Amino acid sequence: MVENVIWPAYLDAELSRSEGRRVPKSLAVSEPEVSEIASAVQQVGYDATVEPDLAYPRTHREKTGRVAVENADDAGKSDLLQAVAAYVQALRE
């Protein structure tokens, strides 16, 4: 079992790549929430566990939470992030 972690910063349109964003600007959204990310992970077809009291290491004072994605051993992290980002965008429309 492989567990991937998705921090909201990975999908945040207001951050640069060097600040932690991992998806293209065209797929990023403003201020993503862990609940949106968890819903998107489930839509993609994986199990998601929300860990709300954790802080992204680069901004360790802000407890934004994270989403642990279980059983994602067949997907590369980049592909997983892009699929999740696309679903988060769709949820906001």
PDB file of C-alpha atoms in Angstrom:
ATOM      1  CA  MET A   1       0.000   0.000   0.000  1.00  0.00           C
ATOM      2  CA  VAL A   2       1.347   3.378  -1.006  1.00  0.00           C
ATOM      3  CA  GLU A   3       0.102   6.485   0.724  1.00  0.00           C
ATOM      4  CA  ASN A   4       0.417   9.831  -1.007  1.00  0.00           C
ATOM      5  CA  VAL A   5      -0.073  13.110   0.827  1.00  0.00           C
ATOM      6  CA  ILE A   6      -1.744  16.144  -0.724  1.00  0.00           C
ATOM      7  CA  TRP A   7      -1.256  19.468   1.005  1.00  0.00           C
ATOM      8  CA  PRO A   8      -3.571  22.354   0.018  1.00  0.00           C
ATOM      9  CA  ALA A   9      -0.467  24.345  -0.978  1.00  0.00           C
ATOM     10  CA  TYR A  10       0.070  21.901  -3.870  1.00  0.00           C
ATOM     11  CA  LEU A  11      -3.110  23.214  -5.526  1.00  0.00           C
ATOM     12  CA  ASP A  12      -3.034  26.878  -4.424  1.00  0.00           C
ATOM     13  CA  ALA A  13      -3.082  29.327  -7.349  1.00  0.00           C
ATOM     14  CA  GLU A  14      -1.739  32.111  -5.154  1.00  0.00           C
ATOM     15  CA  LEU A  15       1.563  30.288  -4.589  1.00  0.00           C
ATOM     16  CA  SER A  16       4.460  29.951  -6.994  1.00  0.00           C
ATOM     17  CA  ARG A  17       6.120  26.651  -7.778  1.00  0.00           C
ATOM     18  CA  SER A  18       8.988  27.550  -5.452  1.00  0.00           C
ATOM     19  CA  GLU A  19       6.482  28.227  -2.654  1.00  0.00           C
ATOM     20  CA  GLY A  20       4.961  24.769  -2.983  1.00  0.00           C
ATOM     21  CA  ARG A  21       2.427  24.676  -5.821  1.00  0.00           C
ATOM     22  CA  ARG A  22       2.796  21.435  -7.803  1.00  0.00           C
ATOM     23  CA  VAL A  23       0.137  21.772 -10.490  1.00  0.00           C
ATOM     24  CA  PRO A  24       0.021  24.141 -13.463  1.00  0.00           C
ATOM     25  CA  LYS A  25      -1.565  27.542 -12.793  1.00  0.00           C
ATOM     26  CA  SER A  26      -4.391  26.580 -15.153  1.00  0.00           C
ATOM     27  CA  LEU A  27      -5.410  23.753 -12.776  1.00  0.00           C
ATOM     28  CA  ALA A  28      -4.743  25.560  -9.489  1.00  0.00           C
ATOM     29  CA  VAL A  29      -7.499  27.166  -7.400  1.00  0.00           C
ATOM     30  CA  SER A  30      -7.540  29.946  -4.837  1.00  0.00           C
ATOM     31  CA  GLU A  31      -7.365  28.806  -1.211  1.00  0.00           C
ATOM     32  CA  PRO A  32      -8.142  25.085  -1.600  1.00  0.00           C
ATOM     33  CA  GLU A  33      -9.686  23.368   1.427  1.00  0.00           C
ATOM     34  CA  VAL A  34      -8.883  19.842   2.622  1.00  0.00           C
ATOM     35  CA  SER A  35     -12.578  18.904   2.411  1.00  0.00           C
ATOM     36  CA  GLU A  36     -12.632  19.832  -1.304  1.00  0.00           C
ATOM     37  CA  ILE A  37      -9.445  17.890  -1.899  1.00  0.00           C
ATOM     38  CA  ALA A  38     -10.799  14.827  -0.078  1.00  0.00           C
ATOM     39  CA  SER A  39     -14.001  14.925  -2.161  1.00  0.00           C
ATOM     40  CA  ALA A  40     -11.952  15.202  -5.343  1.00  0.00           C
ATOM     41  CA  VAL A  41      -9.724  12.279  -4.309  1.00  0.00           C
ATOM     42  CA  GLN A  42     -12.816  10.130  -3.787  1.00  0.00           C
ATOM     43  CA  GLN A  43     -14.175  11.193  -7.200  1.00  0.00           C
ATOM     44  CA  VAL A  44     -10.901  10.079  -8.772  1.00  0.00           C
ATOM     45  CA  GLY A  45     -11.424   6.682  -7.130  1.00  0.00           C
ATOM     46  CA  TYR A  46      -9.120   6.538  -4.118  1.00  0.00           C
ATOM     47  CA  ASP A  47      -9.642   6.455  -0.368  1.00  0.00           C
ATOM     48  CA  ALA A  48      -8.954   9.768   1.375  1.00  0.00           C
ATOM     49  CA  THR A  49      -8.236  10.513   5.016  1.00  0.00           C
ATOM     50  CA  VAL A  50      -8.353  14.140   6.167  1.00  0.00           C
ATOM     51  CA  GLU A  51      -5.754  15.098   8.762  1.00  0.00           C
ATOM     52  CA  PRO A  52      -6.950  18.619   9.720  1.00  0.00           C
ATOM     53  CA  ASP A  53      -4.506  19.556  12.483  1.00  0.00           C
ATOM     54  CA  LEU A  54      -1.266  19.347  10.521  1.00  0.00           C
ATOM     55  CA  ALA A  55       0.784  22.186   9.070  1.00  0.00           C
ATOM     56  CA  TYR A  56       2.574  22.263   5.736  1.00  0.00           C
ATOM     57  CA  PRO A  57       6.296  22.211   6.585  1.00  0.00           C
ATOM     58  CA  ARG A  58       7.066  25.418   4.639  1.00  0.00           C
ATOM     59  CA  THR A  59       4.369  27.334   6.537  1.00  0.00           C
ATOM     60  CA  HIS A  60       4.569  25.480   9.828  1.00  0.00           C
ATOM     61  CA  ARG A  61       2.565  28.083  11.766  1.00  0.00           C
ATOM     62  CA  GLU A  62      -0.585  27.661   9.650  1.00  0.00           C
ATOM     63  CA  LYS A  63      -2.489  24.453  10.313  1.00  0.00           C
ATOM     64  CA  THR A  64      -4.045  23.918   6.893  1.00  0.00           C
ATOM     65  CA  GLY A  65      -4.350  20.153   7.224  1.00  0.00           C
ATOM     66  CA  ARG A  66      -3.583  17.552   4.595  1.00  0.00           C
ATOM     67  CA  VAL A  67      -5.229  14.670   2.783  1.00  0.00           C
ATOM     68  CA  ALA A  68      -3.695  11.200   2.868  1.00  0.00           C
ATOM     69  CA  VAL A  69      -4.523   9.199  -0.256  1.00  0.00           C
ATOM     70  CA  GLU A  70      -4.486   5.442   0.252  1.00  0.00           C
ATOM     71  CA  ASN A  71      -4.111   2.717  -2.356  1.00  0.00           C
ATOM     72  CA  ALA A  72      -2.732   5.095  -4.971  1.00  0.00           C
ATOM     73  CA  ASP A  73       0.072   2.747  -5.966  1.00  0.00           C
ATOM     74  CA  ASP A  74      -0.903   2.656  -9.659  1.00  0.00           C
ATOM     75  CA  ALA A  75      -0.930   6.444 -10.114  1.00  0.00           C
ATOM     76  CA  GLY A  76       2.078   8.698 -10.212  1.00  0.00           C
ATOM     77  CA  LYS A  77       1.917  11.622  -7.821  1.00  0.00           C
ATOM     78  CA  SER A  78       1.926  14.207 -10.604  1.00  0.00           C
ATOM     79  CA  ASP A  79      -0.950  12.483 -12.425  1.00  0.00           C
ATOM     80  CA  LEU A  80      -2.877  12.141  -9.167  1.00  0.00           C
ATOM     81  CA  LEU A  81      -2.406  15.832  -8.322  1.00  0.00           C
ATOM     82  CA  GLN A  82      -3.527  16.963 -11.767  1.00  0.00           C
ATOM     83  CA  ALA A  83      -6.645  14.769 -11.654  1.00  0.00           C
ATOM     84  CA  VAL A  84      -7.518  15.988  -8.142  1.00  0.00           C
ATOM     85  CA  ALA A  85      -6.942  19.628  -9.156  1.00  0.00           C
ATOM     86  CA  ALA A  86      -9.275  19.225 -12.139  1.00  0.00           C
ATOM     87  CA  TYR A  87     -12.013  17.814  -9.866  1.00  0.00           C
ATOM     88  CA  VAL A  88     -11.558  20.619  -7.327  1.00  0.00           C
ATOM     89  CA  GLN A  89     -12.064  23.112 -10.152  1.00  0.00           C
ATOM     90  CA  ALA A  90     -15.188  21.230 -11.253  1.00  0.00           C
ATOM     91  CA  LEU A  91     -16.552  21.240  -7.676  1.00  0.00           C
ATOM     92  CA  ARG A  92     -16.224  25.024  -7.550  1.00  0.00           C
ATOM     93  CA  GLU A  93     -18.139  25.608 -10.799  1.00  0.00           C
TER      94      GLU A  93
END
